[in-house]
Amino acid sequence: DGGITQSPKYLFRKEGQNVTLSCEQNLNHDAMYWYRQDPGQGLRLIYYSQIVNDFQKGDIAEGYSVSREKKESFPLTVTSAQKNPTAFYLCASSIVAHSNQPQHFGDGTRLSIL
Amino acid sequence: GENVEQHPSTLSVQEGDSAVIKCTYSDSASNYFPWYKQELGKGPQLIIDIRSNVGEKKDQRIAVTLNKTAKHFSLHITETQPEDSAVYFCAASKGQAGTALIFGKGTTLSVSS
């Protein structure tokens, strides 16, 4: 079955530590996205990538970094510069990068601070 | 930039009743309006979407209406069932490369039997 796989499902970070969240898709989609979800809030865009080796900042990119070396993979690193990283992180993909194309989501990674 | 307001934040209905969730948007250039359903611990799932060239779209018990003049769109669920209980998000976009989906803050729907 085609889909988006996020791992791990739960992740704990110590103070001052960088952590990387994995996102893999086998839908052959060109575009991939990372969102952050906080309780009672909508989804806020962190980064997106329209094509391999290209990515752009979203609304809340500070303290995060990404790479897009392969079409299937779009890992997100939460750096120590992100002072409030506790949240539910969602990865999505769409067939092309136009925002009027349906986005398909993974089941998320919940990040907590130890 | 675009702003999407969603109401109500919580909605409780009896099984078999209808449920309506409303969203307003600020950017008249927006032309794509998807609705997502999110169950606990899962990612959002697209349930229906509408583009600005139509006023209504139906898929079995779910329908979406769009009023471009008033800049609002609504999700209608008829004959609700307990498995419809979830958080529902609306979103809007201008449909251009490099622009994002802007999401509402969500509506928690509870259907009691």
GROMACS .gro file of C-alpha atoms in nm:
model
  227
    1ASP     CA    1   0.000   0.000   0.000
    2GLY     CA    2   0.121   0.347  -0.081
    3GLY     CA    3   0.148   0.597   0.196
    4ILE     CA    4   0.356   0.813   0.426
    5THR     CA    5   0.552   0.660   0.711
    6GLN     CA    6   0.669   0.870   1.003
    7SER     CA    7   0.903   0.740   1.269
    8PRO     CA    8   0.938   0.719   1.555
    9LYS     CA    9   0.581   0.757   1.686
   10TYR     CA   10   0.710   0.901   2.015
   11LEU     CA   11   1.039   1.083   2.070
   12PHE     CA   12   1.197   1.239   2.377
   13ARG     CA   13   1.459   1.511   2.366
   14LYS     CA   14   1.699   1.623   2.633
   15GLU     CA   15   1.784   1.988   2.676
   16GLY     CA   16   2.044   2.104   2.424
   17GLN     CA   17   2.001   1.800   2.203
   18ASN     CA   18   1.917   1.786   1.834
   19VAL     CA   19   1.670   1.518   1.722
   20THR     CA   20   1.569   1.404   1.375
   21LEU     CA   21   1.221   1.294   1.271
   22SER     CA   22   1.190   1.061   0.976
   23CYS     CA   23   0.935   1.089   0.693
   24GLU     CA   24   0.926   0.848   0.399
   25GLN     CA   25   0.669   0.829   0.118
   26ASN     CA   26   0.615   0.574  -0.158
   27LEU     CA   27   0.347   0.770  -0.341
   28ASN     CA   28   0.595   0.909  -0.597
   29HIS     CA   29   0.493   1.259  -0.492
   30ASP     CA   30   0.717   1.552  -0.579
   31ALA     CA   31   0.621   1.778  -0.288
   32MET     CA   32   0.663   1.715   0.083
   33TYR     CA   33   0.575   1.923   0.388
   34TRP     CA   34   0.633   1.940   0.763
   35TYR     CA   35   0.368   2.080   0.996
   36ARG     CA   36   0.359   2.137   1.369
   37GLN     CA   37   0.036   2.084   1.564
   38ASP     CA   38  -0.018   2.216   1.917
   39PRO     CA   39  -0.324   2.137   2.132
   40GLY     CA   40  -0.631   2.328   2.017
   41GLN     CA   41  -0.444   2.475   1.722
   42GLY     CA   42  -0.449   2.421   1.353
   43LEU     CA   43  -0.151   2.299   1.159
   44ARG     CA   44   0.136   2.540   1.105
   45LEU     CA   45   0.382   2.494   0.820
   46ILE     CA   46   0.749   2.452   0.916
   47TYR     CA   47   0.919   2.369   0.585
   48TYR     CA   48   0.821   2.238   0.245
   49SER     CA   49   1.003   2.094  -0.053
   50GLN     CA   50   0.882   2.111  -0.411
   51ILE     CA   51   1.151   1.888  -0.556
   52VAL     CA   52   1.468   1.700  -0.462
   53ASN     CA   53   1.751   1.923  -0.332
   54ASP     CA   54   1.516   2.217  -0.287
   55PHE     CA   55   1.318   2.338   0.015
   56GLN     CA   56   1.163   2.658   0.148
   57LYS     CA   57   1.084   2.794   0.492
   58GLY     CA   58   0.726   2.799   0.611
   59ASP     CA   59   0.573   3.020   0.878
   60ILE     CA   60   0.762   2.879   1.178
   61ALA     CA   61   1.100   2.755   1.045
   62GLU     CA   62   1.319   2.898   1.324
   63GLY     CA   63   1.490   2.623   1.522
   64TYR     CA   64   1.426   2.356   1.255
   65SER     CA   65   1.622   2.225   0.958
   66VAL     CA   66   1.542   1.985   0.673
   67SER     CA   67   1.705   1.807   0.382
   68ARG     CA   68   1.566   1.654   0.063
   69GLU     CA   69   1.835   1.430  -0.085
   70LYS     CA   70   1.591   1.171  -0.213
   71LYS     CA   71   1.240   1.205  -0.355
   72GLU     CA   72   1.105   0.958  -0.098
   73SER     CA   73   1.254   1.114   0.213
   74PHE     CA   74   1.219   1.448   0.392
   75PRO     CA   75   1.370   1.433   0.744
   76LEU     CA   76   1.314   1.715   0.993
   77THR     CA   77   1.576   1.806   1.255
   78VAL     CA   78   1.457   1.986   1.566
   79THR     CA   79   1.762   2.175   1.689
   80SER     CA   80   1.849   2.298   2.037
   81ALA     CA   81   1.761   2.647   1.911
   82GLN     CA   82   1.392   2.550   1.912
   83LYS     CA   83   1.298   2.654   2.266
   84ASN     CA   84   0.950   2.504   2.272
   85PRO     CA   85   0.972   2.182   2.072
   86THR     CA   86   0.702   1.982   2.251
   87ALA     CA   87   0.436   1.921   1.985
   88PHE     CA   88   0.286   1.673   1.740
   89TYR     CA   89   0.476   1.680   1.409
   90LEU     CA   90   0.305   1.585   1.085
   91CYS     CA   91   0.461   1.512   0.749
   92ALA     CA   92   0.258   1.538   0.429
   93SER     CA   93   0.307   1.500   0.056
   94SER     CA   94   0.128   1.604  -0.263
   95ILE     CA   95   0.171   1.502  -0.622
   96VAL     CA   96   0.302   1.845  -0.718
   97ALA     CA   97   0.383   2.153  -0.516
   98HIS     CA   98   0.077   2.360  -0.597
   99SER     CA   99  -0.124   2.416  -0.280
  100ASN     CA  100  -0.448   2.328  -0.461
  101GLN     CA  101  -0.342   1.965  -0.475
  102PRO     CA  102  -0.461   1.727  -0.201
  103GLN     CA  103  -0.205   1.671   0.072
  104HIS     CA  104  -0.174   1.325   0.227
  105PHE     CA  105  -0.053   1.302   0.586
  106GLY     CA  106   0.143   1.050   0.790
  107ASP     CA  107   0.037   0.952   1.141
  108GLY     CA  108   0.275   1.191   1.314
  109THR     CA  109   0.556   1.194   1.568
  110ARG     CA  110   0.492   1.322   1.919
  111LEU     CA  111   0.800   1.499   2.057
  112SER     CA  112   0.841   1.565   2.427
  113ILE     CA  113   1.114   1.723   2.639
  114LEU     CA  114   1.273   1.521   2.919
  115GLY     CA  115  -0.179   3.694   0.444
  116GLU     CA  116  -0.464   3.446   0.449
  117ASN     CA  117  -0.650   3.386   0.775
  118VAL     CA  118  -0.902   3.104   0.826
  119GLU     CA  119  -1.154   3.114   1.111
  120GLN     CA  120  -1.343   2.797   1.204
  121HIS     CA  121  -1.657   2.764   1.417
  122PRO     CA  122  -1.765   2.610   1.644
  123SER     CA  123  -1.461   2.478   1.830
  124THR     CA  124  -1.669   2.194   1.978
  125LEU     CA  125  -1.993   2.037   1.857
  126SER     CA  126  -2.200   1.766   2.022
  127VAL     CA  127  -2.484   1.593   1.838
  128GLN     CA  128  -2.703   1.288   1.878
  129GLU     CA  129  -2.655   0.996   1.642
  130GLY     CA  130  -2.865   1.053   1.331
  131ASP     CA  131  -2.862   1.432   1.359
  132SER     CA  132  -2.684   1.660   1.113
  133ALA     CA  133  -2.366   1.852   1.193
  134VAL     CA  134  -2.250   2.175   1.030
  135ILE     CA  135  -1.904   2.332   1.064
  136LYS     CA  136  -1.834   2.675   0.917
  137CYS     CA  137  -1.515   2.846   0.804
  138THR     CA  138  -1.445   3.196   0.681
  139TYR     CA  139  -1.136   3.309   0.493
  140SER     CA  140  -0.986   3.650   0.434
  141ASP     CA  141  -0.803   3.631   0.099
  142SER     CA  142  -1.041   3.660  -0.196
  143ALA     CA  143  -0.774   3.498  -0.417
  144SER     CA  144  -0.812   3.165  -0.235
  145ASN     CA  145  -0.958   2.901  -0.465
  146TYR     CA  146  -0.909   2.560  -0.302
  147PHE     CA  147  -1.083   2.450   0.018
  148PRO     CA  148  -1.018   2.102   0.161
  149TRP     CA  149  -1.163   1.945   0.475
  150TYR     CA  150  -0.969   1.699   0.691
  151LYS     CA  151  -1.077   1.455   0.962
  152GLN     CA  152  -0.828   1.371   1.237
  153GLU     CA  153  -0.881   1.084   1.477
  154LEU     CA  154  -0.694   1.063   1.806
  155GLY     CA  155  -0.324   0.991   1.760
  156LYS     CA  156  -0.352   0.988   1.380
  157GLY     CA  157  -0.270   1.225   1.097
  158PRO     CA  158  -0.543   1.426   0.922
  159GLN     CA  159  -0.726   1.248   0.644
  160LEU     CA  160  -0.872   1.438   0.348
  161ILE     CA  161  -1.248   1.377   0.339
  162ILE     CA  162  -1.369   1.624   0.076
  163ASP     CA  163  -1.247   1.932  -0.108
  164ILE     CA  164  -1.398   2.201  -0.326
  165ARG     CA  165  -1.258   2.444  -0.579
  166SER     CA  166  -1.385   2.793  -0.643
  167ASN     CA  167  -1.554   2.710  -0.972
  168VAL     CA  168  -1.830   2.511  -0.795
  169GLY     CA  169  -2.069   2.603  -0.516
  170GLU     CA  170  -2.142   2.260  -0.368
  171LYS     CA  171  -1.998   1.911  -0.366
  172LYS     CA  172  -2.141   1.594  -0.212
  173ASP     CA  173  -1.996   1.257  -0.124
  174GLN     CA  174  -2.249   1.027   0.040
  175ARG     CA  175  -2.325   1.176   0.384
  176ILE     CA  176  -2.076   1.459   0.350
  177ALA     CA  177  -2.124   1.784   0.158
  178VAL     CA  178  -1.932   2.109   0.132
  179THR     CA  179  -2.077   2.443   0.023
  180LEU     CA  180  -1.884   2.751  -0.084
  181ASN     CA  181  -1.997   3.113  -0.092
  182LYS     CA  182  -1.718   3.311  -0.259
  183THR     CA  183  -1.898   3.643  -0.222
  184ALA     CA  184  -1.922   3.605   0.154
  185LYS     CA  185  -1.588   3.420   0.173
  186HIS     CA  186  -1.716   3.129   0.371
  187PHE     CA  187  -1.748   2.756   0.324
  188SER     CA  188  -1.918   2.487   0.531
  189LEU     CA  189  -1.902   2.114   0.595
  190HIS     CA  190  -2.232   1.930   0.634
  191ILE     CA  191  -2.251   1.578   0.774
  192THR     CA  192  -2.593   1.411   0.764
  193GLU     CA  193  -2.713   1.106   0.958
  194THR     CA  194  -2.416   1.128   1.193
  195GLN     CA  195  -2.271   0.809   1.341
  196PRO     CA  196  -2.044   0.756   1.645
  197GLU     CA  197  -1.750   0.689   1.410
  198ASP     CA  198  -1.785   1.046   1.279
  199SER     CA  199  -1.649   1.163   1.617
  200ALA     CA  200  -1.314   1.331   1.547
  201VAL     CA  201  -1.150   1.669   1.499
  202TYR     CA  202  -1.232   1.835   1.167
  203PHE     CA  203  -1.011   2.098   1.003
  204CYS     CA  204  -1.088   2.330   0.716
  205ALA     CA  205  -0.816   2.490   0.505
  206ALA     CA  206  -0.781   2.742   0.224
  207SER     CA  207  -0.519   2.816  -0.038
  208LYS     CA  208  -0.456   3.027  -0.345
  209GLY     CA  209  -0.344   2.723  -0.538
  210GLN     CA  210  -0.014   2.868  -0.655
  211ALA     CA  211   0.324   2.700  -0.640
  212GLY     CA  212   0.503   2.811  -0.328
  213THR     CA  213   0.189   2.902  -0.136
  214ALA     CA  214   0.067   2.700   0.157
  215LEU     CA  215  -0.257   2.555   0.286
  216ILE     CA  216  -0.378   2.772   0.575
  217PHE     CA  217  -0.569   2.569   0.834
  218GLY     CA  218  -0.847   2.661   1.074
  219LYS     CA  219  -0.803   2.565   1.440
  220GLY     CA  220  -1.034   2.266   1.422
  221THR     CA  221  -1.374   2.152   1.547
  222THR     CA  222  -1.409   1.860   1.788
  223LEU     CA  223  -1.724   1.671   1.688
  224SER     CA  224  -1.877   1.428   1.937
  225VAL     CA  225  -2.160   1.201   1.823
  226SER     CA  226  -2.341   1.024   2.105
  227SER     CA  227  -2.555   0.716   2.055
   0.00000   0.00000   0.00000
